[in-house]
Short mmCIF file of C-alpha atoms in Angstrom, two decimals:
data_model
loop_
_atom_site.label_atom_id
_atom_site.label_comp_id
_atom_site.label_asym_id
_atom_site.label_seq_id
_atom_site.Cartn_x
_atom_site.Cartn_y
_atom_site.Cartn_z
CA MET A 1 -0.05 -0.13 -0.04
CA LYS A 2 2.81 2.36 -0.99
CA ASP A 3 1.69 6.11 -0.83
CA VAL A 4 -1.54 5.33 0.64
CA SER A 5 -2.26 8.21 3.12
CA VAL A 6 -4.38 7.27 6.14
CA LEU A 7 -5.67 9.70 8.87
CA ILE A 8 -6.29 8.01 12.35
CA VAL A 9 -8.67 9.94 14.62
CA GLU A 10 -8.51 8.29 18.05
CA ASP A 11 -8.30 9.80 21.38
CA ASP A 12 -6.45 6.91 22.86
CA LYS A 13 -2.84 7.98 22.09
CA TRP A 14 -1.51 4.57 22.65
CA LEU A 15 -4.24 2.65 20.49
CA ALA A 16 -3.51 5.22 17.83
CA GLU A 17 0.15 4.69 17.83
CA GLN A 18 -0.65 0.83 17.68
CA TYR A 19 -2.86 1.39 14.46
CA GLU A 20 0.05 3.59 13.09
CA ARG A 21 2.49 0.93 13.72
CA VAL A 22 0.43 -1.60 11.80
CA LEU A 23 -0.20 0.59 8.88
CA ILE A 24 3.38 1.77 8.54
CA THR A 25 4.33 -1.72 8.48
CA ALA A 26 1.81 -2.05 5.55
CA GLY A 27 3.68 0.70 3.73
CA CYS A 28 0.92 3.40 4.48
CA LYS A 29 1.88 7.26 5.26
CA VAL A 30 0.01 7.92 8.57
CA ALA A 31 -1.29 11.19 10.41
CA ILE A 32 -2.72 11.10 13.83
CA SER A 33 -5.44 13.49 15.30
CA LEU A 34 -6.38 12.81 18.93
CA HIS A 35 -9.64 15.01 18.55
CA ALA A 36 -12.36 15.53 15.79
CA LEU A 37 -11.50 19.28 15.69
CA ALA A 38 -7.83 18.89 15.14
CA ALA A 39 -8.82 16.28 12.47
CA ILE A 40 -10.38 18.85 10.23
CA THR A 41 -7.34 20.86 9.90
CA VAL A 42 -5.19 17.68 9.31
CA ILE A 43 -7.80 16.50 6.61
CA ASP A 44 -7.38 19.91 4.98
CA ASP A 45 -3.30 19.63 5.14
CA VAL A 46 -3.05 15.99 4.30
CA ARG A 47 -6.11 14.97 2.00
CA PRO A 48 -6.00 11.39 3.20
CA ASP A 49 -6.93 8.59 1.06
CA ALA A 50 -8.99 6.92 4.03
CA ILE A 51 -9.97 7.78 7.65
CA ILE A 52 -9.86 5.58 10.52
CA LEU A 53 -12.37 7.05 13.17
CA ASP A 54 -13.34 6.28 16.66
CA VAL A 55 -16.88 7.11 17.47
CA LEU A 56 -16.65 8.34 21.16
CA LEU A 57 -14.16 11.04 21.11
CA THR A 58 -13.02 13.59 23.59
CA GLY A 59 -15.02 16.89 22.74
CA THR A 60 -16.71 16.61 19.61
CA THR A 61 -17.88 13.06 18.57
CA ALA A 62 -17.24 11.31 15.23
CA PHE A 63 -20.75 12.13 14.07
CA ALA A 64 -20.15 15.78 14.11
CA LEU A 65 -17.05 15.22 12.17
CA LEU A 66 -18.70 12.98 9.60
CA HIS A 67 -21.49 15.95 9.16
CA GLU A 68 -18.62 18.47 8.60
CA LEU A 69 -17.05 16.10 5.88
CA GLN A 70 -20.15 15.60 4.19
CA SER A 71 -20.67 19.31 3.96
CA TYR A 72 -17.87 19.52 1.22
CA GLY A 73 -17.80 17.73 -1.95
CA ASP A 74 -14.04 16.73 -1.85
CA THR A 75 -13.96 15.67 1.84
CA GLY A 76 -17.29 13.97 1.54
CA LYS A 77 -15.67 11.44 -0.82
CA ILE A 78 -12.99 10.18 1.59
CA PRO A 79 -13.85 6.69 2.71
CA ILE A 80 -14.27 6.30 6.46
CA ILE A 81 -13.54 3.03 8.48
CA LEU A 82 -15.13 3.26 11.93
CA CYS A 83 -13.04 1.72 14.59
CA THR A 84 -15.21 1.33 17.74
CA ASN A 85 -16.34 -0.42 20.78
CA LEU A 86 -19.81 0.32 19.72
CA ALA A 87 -19.69 -1.65 16.63
CA SER A 88 -22.43 -4.06 17.64
CA GLU A 89 -24.81 -0.86 18.16
CA LEU A 90 -24.00 0.71 14.63
CA SER A 91 -25.52 -0.30 11.19
CA LEU A 92 -23.32 -0.04 8.25
CA ASP A 93 -26.57 0.71 6.05
CA ASP A 94 -27.43 3.63 8.30
CA LEU A 95 -24.12 5.20 7.97
CA LYS A 96 -23.32 4.70 4.32
CA LEU A 97 -24.75 8.07 3.64
CA TYR A 98 -21.90 9.56 5.70
CA GLY A 99 -19.29 8.07 3.83
CA VAL A 100 -18.67 4.97 6.22
CA LYS A 101 -17.45 1.99 4.32
CA ARG A 102 -16.38 -0.49 7.11
CA ILE A 103 -17.09 -0.83 10.87
CA LEU A 104 -14.54 -2.69 12.76
CA ASP A 105 -15.03 -3.85 16.34
CA LYS A 106 -12.12 -2.89 18.64
CA ALA A 107 -12.88 -5.67 20.89
CA THR A 108 -12.58 -8.55 18.28
CA MET A 109 -10.56 -7.07 15.37
CA ALA A 110 -6.86 -8.27 14.68
CA PRO A 111 -4.21 -5.91 13.63
CA ASP A 112 -4.33 -7.29 10.24
CA ASP A 113 -7.99 -6.34 9.71
CA LEU A 114 -6.97 -2.58 9.77
CA VAL A 115 -4.76 -3.14 6.79
CA ALA A 116 -7.40 -5.19 5.03
CA ALA A 117 -10.08 -2.55 5.75
CA VAL A 118 -7.96 0.03 4.30
CA LYS A 119 -7.15 -1.96 1.16
CA SER A 120 -10.80 -2.69 0.46
CA VAL A 121 -12.01 1.06 0.75
CA ILE A 122 -9.42 2.53 -1.38
CA LEU A 123 -9.78 -0.11 -4.21
CA MET B 1 -11.95 9.49 65.50
CA GLY B 2 -15.41 8.57 64.54
CA ALA B 3 -16.51 6.12 61.79
CA SER B 4 -18.83 6.97 59.01
CA LYS B 5 -21.11 4.68 57.20
CA GLY B 6 -22.25 5.45 53.61
CA GLU B 7 -25.97 5.81 53.42
CA HIS B 8 -26.42 4.79 49.74
CA ASP B 9 -28.30 2.41 47.75
CA ASN B 10 -26.18 1.52 45.09
CA SER B 11 -26.63 -2.39 44.77
CA PHE B 12 -24.90 -3.84 41.66
CA SER B 13 -28.30 -4.55 39.90
CA LYS B 14 -29.62 -0.94 40.37
CA PRO B 15 -30.10 0.77 36.82
CA LEU B 16 -27.64 3.74 36.53
CA LEU B 17 -27.52 4.66 33.08
CA ASN B 18 -30.34 5.07 30.52
CA GLY B 19 -31.96 2.06 32.31
CA LEU B 20 -28.69 -0.07 32.00
CA PRO B 21 -27.66 -2.17 35.02
CA SER B 22 -24.37 -0.89 36.55
CA PHE B 23 -22.67 -3.99 35.42
CA VAL B 24 -23.27 -2.95 31.91
CA VAL B 25 -21.72 0.45 32.53
CA ALA B 26 -18.83 -1.21 34.09
CA ALA B 27 -18.13 -3.55 31.12
CA HIS B 28 -18.32 -0.72 28.70
CA GLU B 29 -15.87 1.23 30.78
CA LEU B 30 -13.40 -1.85 30.67
CA LYS B 31 -13.84 -2.30 27.37
CA SER B 32 -11.43 0.10 26.17
CA PRO B 33 -8.29 -0.66 28.21
CA LEU B 34 -8.91 -4.51 27.36
CA ALA B 35 -9.09 -3.84 23.68
CA LEU B 36 -5.89 -1.80 23.85
CA VAL B 37 -4.08 -4.68 25.71
CA ARG B 38 -5.46 -7.30 23.15
CA GLN B 39 -4.20 -5.14 20.25
CA LEU B 40 -0.76 -4.51 21.68
CA SER B 41 -0.58 -8.22 22.69
CA LEU B 42 -1.62 -9.60 19.31
CA MET B 43 1.16 -7.34 17.97
CA LEU B 44 3.82 -8.59 20.25
CA GLU B 45 2.76 -12.10 19.21
CA SER B 46 3.28 -11.40 15.57
CA GLY B 47 7.06 -10.75 16.58
CA ASP B 48 7.01 -7.98 13.75
CA VAL B 49 8.34 -5.28 16.27
CA SER B 50 11.70 -3.58 17.16
CA ASP B 51 13.16 -4.18 20.58
CA ALA B 52 12.33 -0.49 21.70
CA ASP B 53 8.63 -0.75 20.38
CA ARG B 54 8.64 -4.15 22.51
CA ARG B 55 9.46 -2.64 25.60
CA ARG B 56 7.39 0.40 24.88
CA MET B 57 4.51 -1.79 24.23
CA LEU B 58 4.96 -3.97 27.29
CA ARG B 59 5.07 -0.82 29.54
CA GLN B 60 1.79 0.29 28.03
CA ILE B 61 0.35 -3.14 28.55
CA SER B 62 1.30 -3.09 32.28
CA LEU B 63 -0.04 0.58 32.81
CA THR B 64 -3.20 0.02 31.01
CA SER B 65 -3.89 -3.01 32.95
CA GLU B 66 -3.18 -1.14 36.29
CA ARG B 67 -5.61 1.45 35.24
CA ALA B 68 -8.21 -1.19 34.42
CA LEU B 69 -7.78 -2.91 37.94
CA ARG B 70 -8.01 0.34 39.70
CA LEU B 71 -11.36 0.84 37.91
CA THR B 72 -12.51 -2.77 39.11
CA SER B 73 -11.24 -2.45 42.76
CA ASP B 74 -12.99 1.08 43.13
CA LEU B 75 -16.16 -0.23 41.77
CA THR B 76 -16.00 -3.41 44.17
CA ARG B 77 -15.49 -0.93 47.08
CA ALA B 78 -18.32 1.39 45.88
CA ILE B 79 -20.69 -1.61 45.71
CA ARG B 80 -19.54 -2.53 49.25
CA MET B 81 -20.26 0.80 50.66
CA PRO B 82 -23.49 0.37 52.33
CA ASP B 83 -22.06 -2.56 54.56
CA ALA B 84 -18.67 -0.89 55.20
CA LEU B 85 -17.36 1.21 57.84
CA PHE B 86 -14.74 3.57 56.83
CA LYS B 87 -12.35 4.95 59.63
CA LEU B 88 -12.07 8.82 59.34
CA GLU B 89 -8.94 10.47 60.85
CA PRO B 90 -6.98 13.41 60.34
CA ILE B 91 -4.74 13.48 57.36
CA ASN B 92 -1.98 15.64 56.04
CA PRO B 93 -3.54 16.48 52.46
CA GLN B 94 0.05 17.59 51.39
CA GLN B 95 1.47 14.38 52.06
CA LEU B 96 -1.36 12.32 50.52
CA CYS B 97 -1.24 14.33 47.38
CA GLU B 98 2.65 13.87 47.27
CA ASP B 99 1.97 10.06 47.46
CA VAL B 100 -0.48 10.33 44.72
CA VAL B 101 1.83 12.23 42.43
CA ARG B 102 4.55 9.74 43.06
CA GLU B 103 2.14 6.80 42.09
CA LEU B 104 0.89 8.56 38.98
CA THR B 105 4.16 9.79 37.79
CA PRO B 106 5.20 6.76 35.79
CA LEU B 107 1.49 6.65 33.89
CA PHE B 108 1.93 10.27 33.17
CA ALA B 109 5.45 10.07 31.93
CA ALA B 110 4.53 7.24 29.34
CA HIS B 111 1.88 9.56 28.15
CA ASP B 112 4.57 12.20 27.79
CA ARG B 113 2.73 14.48 30.41
CA VAL B 114 3.38 15.66 33.97
CA VAL B 115 1.43 15.51 37.04
CA LYS B 116 2.68 17.94 39.96
CA LEU B 117 1.53 19.11 43.32
CA VAL B 118 1.18 22.87 43.83
CA SER B 119 2.53 22.98 47.43
CA ARG B 120 1.18 24.98 50.26
CA ARG B 121 3.58 26.38 53.04
CA ARG B 122 1.30 25.96 55.97
CA SER B 123 0.49 22.41 57.25
CA LEU B 124 -3.27 21.41 57.19
CA LEU B 125 -5.05 18.57 58.39
CA LEU B 126 -8.70 17.30 57.07
CA VAL B 127 -10.77 14.65 57.98
CA ALA B 128 -11.07 11.80 55.72
CA ASN B 129 -10.38 8.24 55.03
CA ARG B 130 -7.00 7.82 53.60
CA ASP B 131 -7.82 5.17 51.11
CA LEU B 132 -10.95 6.72 49.77
CA LEU B 133 -9.41 10.19 49.37
CA ARG B 134 -6.75 8.56 47.70
CA ARG B 135 -8.76 6.84 45.17
CA ILE B 136 -10.87 10.07 44.54
CA LEU B 137 -7.51 11.92 43.57
CA LEU B 138 -6.38 8.97 41.39
CA ASN B 139 -9.71 9.04 39.75
CA PHE B 140 -9.67 12.76 39.01
CA SER B 141 -6.18 12.51 37.82
CA ASP B 142 -7.00 9.85 35.39
CA ASN B 143 -9.64 11.89 33.82
CA ALA B 144 -7.41 14.72 33.80
CA LEU B 145 -4.70 12.67 32.03
CA HIS B 146 -7.11 11.68 29.31
CA TYR B 147 -8.44 15.32 28.90
CA ALA B 148 -5.18 17.47 29.28
CA GLU B 149 -3.52 18.65 26.04
CA ASP B 150 -0.12 17.20 25.14
CA GLY B 151 2.73 18.98 26.94
CA ALA B 152 0.36 20.47 29.62
CA ALA B 153 0.94 19.62 33.32
CA VAL B 154 -2.15 18.36 35.39
CA GLU B 155 -1.73 20.13 38.78
CA ILE B 156 -3.06 18.87 42.09
CA LYS B 157 -3.97 21.87 44.28
CA ILE B 158 -4.93 22.20 47.92
CA ASN B 159 -7.02 25.24 48.99
CA VAL B 160 -8.70 26.45 52.16
CA TYR B 161 -12.33 27.94 51.97
CA ASN B 162 -15.20 28.71 54.34
CA ASN B 163 -13.12 30.45 56.93
CA GLY B 164 -10.69 27.80 57.31
CA GLN B 165 -13.48 25.08 57.86
CA THR B 166 -13.24 23.19 54.30
CA ILE B 167 -10.16 21.98 52.45
CA ARG B 168 -10.57 21.71 48.76
CA LEU B 169 -8.32 19.29 46.82
CA GLY B 170 -8.53 19.95 43.18
CA VAL B 171 -7.11 18.34 40.12
CA ARG B 172 -6.67 21.15 37.35
CA ASP B 173 -6.36 20.09 33.72
CA TYR B 174 -5.41 22.11 30.80
CA GLY B 175 -7.46 21.11 27.87
CA PRO B 176 -10.46 21.79 25.77
CA ALA B 177 -12.94 24.02 27.96
CA LEU B 178 -16.08 22.23 29.11
CA SER B 179 -19.09 23.17 26.94
CA SER B 180 -21.68 25.44 28.88
CA ASP B 181 -24.25 22.80 28.55
CA LEU B 182 -21.88 20.04 29.84
CA PHE B 183 -20.86 22.41 32.69
CA LYS B 184 -24.38 23.10 33.75
CA THR B 185 -25.38 19.50 33.86
CA LEU B 186 -22.28 18.52 35.75
CA SER B 187 -22.66 21.21 38.38
CA THR B 188 -26.28 20.41 38.92
CA LYS B 189 -25.82 16.68 39.27
CA LEU B 190 -22.86 17.14 41.39
CA LYS B 191 -24.65 19.47 43.66
CA ASP B 192 -27.66 17.18 43.87
CA ALA B 193 -25.26 14.27 44.55
CA SER B 194 -27.35 12.45 42.07
CA MET B 195 -27.12 8.75 42.05
CA THR B 196 -26.85 8.74 38.38
CA PRO B 197 -23.49 8.62 36.57
CA ILE B 198 -22.08 11.90 35.76
CA HIS B 199 -20.30 12.25 32.36
CA ALA B 200 -17.09 14.22 32.64
CA ARG B 201 -16.63 13.82 28.76
CA PRO B 202 -18.96 12.79 26.07
CA GLN B 203 -17.20 9.36 25.80
CA SER B 204 -17.33 8.69 29.31
CA SER B 205 -20.16 6.36 30.95
CA GLY B 206 -19.73 8.51 34.05
CA LEU B 207 -18.90 5.62 36.08
CA GLY B 208 -15.56 7.24 37.61
CA LEU B 209 -17.50 10.28 38.85
CA TYR B 210 -20.41 8.23 40.07
CA ILE B 211 -17.98 6.21 41.96
CA VAL B 212 -16.05 9.16 43.61
CA ASN B 213 -19.22 10.69 44.57
CA GLN B 214 -20.02 7.83 46.72
CA PHE B 215 -16.54 7.98 48.18
CA ALA B 216 -16.72 11.80 49.11
CA ASP B 217 -20.16 11.18 50.58
CA ALA B 218 -18.98 8.44 52.85
CA MET B 219 -16.52 11.02 54.28
CA ASN B 220 -19.16 13.92 54.48
CA GLY B 221 -17.52 15.63 51.52
CA THR B 222 -18.74 16.83 48.22
CA ILE B 223 -17.21 16.78 44.80
CA GLY B 224 -17.68 19.64 42.22
CA VAL B 225 -16.19 21.10 39.06
CA THR B 226 -14.94 24.26 38.09
CA ARG B 227 -14.77 25.35 34.51
CA HIS B 228 -11.86 27.34 33.20
CA ARG B 229 -11.38 28.89 29.71
CA ASP B 230 -8.49 26.30 29.21
CA GLY B 231 -9.75 23.23 31.03
CA ALA B 232 -11.45 22.17 34.36
CA THR B 233 -10.83 21.55 38.04
CA PHE B 234 -12.57 18.59 39.55
CA TYR B 235 -12.43 18.95 43.33
CA VAL B 236 -13.39 17.38 46.54
CA ASP B 237 -14.40 19.44 49.59
CA LEU B 238 -13.59 18.07 53.16
CA GLN B 239 -13.81 19.04 56.65
CA THR B 240 -10.67 20.74 58.24
CA SER B 241 -9.41 18.76 61.33
CA ASN B 242 -9.12 20.97 64.46
CA GLN B 243 -6.42 18.74 65.90
CA LEU B 244 -3.55 21.05 64.82
CA SER B 245 -5.33 23.92 66.83
CA LEU B 246 -5.37 21.91 69.98
CA LEU B 247 -1.51 21.60 69.85
#
């Protein structure tokens, strides 16, 4: 996955680092935002090919960020992978309108699932 | 000194949050640290990490496990509150806060953050249970660790109010300001000593503040929050001990 740029929005710094470790090993370029508000600036700067997004963030939640991204033609097209402990309570069908392409359950996913999910959404 | 018995009805099956039993709330709260430990363990199992990364990940696993264990032991203690007697004694808050700072320093350092005590010159004594007060400060500090911005220190402060009758131990974080709505909800619930969990942050189940509310109550204390432009202070107010004045 050379030259694939991924933004990780996750407020648990150590978990974000773990995702970063996995994606860098897979050849991705990675940026991290610990808050949704900071993510908006990073998205403007980096223009990621995919966003890995936690749902329950400090401050503004993921849904506010999803709304914001959908407000603009260019950012609205960035595929989103939700990576959350609430996976069992979310429906991909309901969230497709917000650019969500995959939902991963933090409690059951393996590190490789993250790479597989990124590959599947950028193809 | 006397003993205080908590007057609470917080059995484990009592609905706490949106009608959910407390064990569901606790399970949700424990999911995050367990998910992190699992991810790090799987990565270590794969063997595809450098020595430096391996050391860092093992440290993160042990510190994350300790945080999760702290929550479970706090929860156990909170559930047993109605049947327990807690010895209240004169405590030097400065000394206790120093112990808490020493205990938390490795966790904060691993997050590239600092926790420090804003010292007082004059010696003070307050009436509390050492273990419960320590748990309250650990809980507030843990919350501040998550909420503080990178590079900002978390400060534990000791102040005197109410003509010297009340000692306030506060944990100040420098991070995003609490929204007005959240602050109003927090203040009202803390003032009313509500039995429902109080959300300090949107992603929190509120279990931590619910627990410390029980602990403060058992020491005839109260917890509260002050909003700042650049963060928040969560505090516990306790009675001053008059023992020093008798010397």
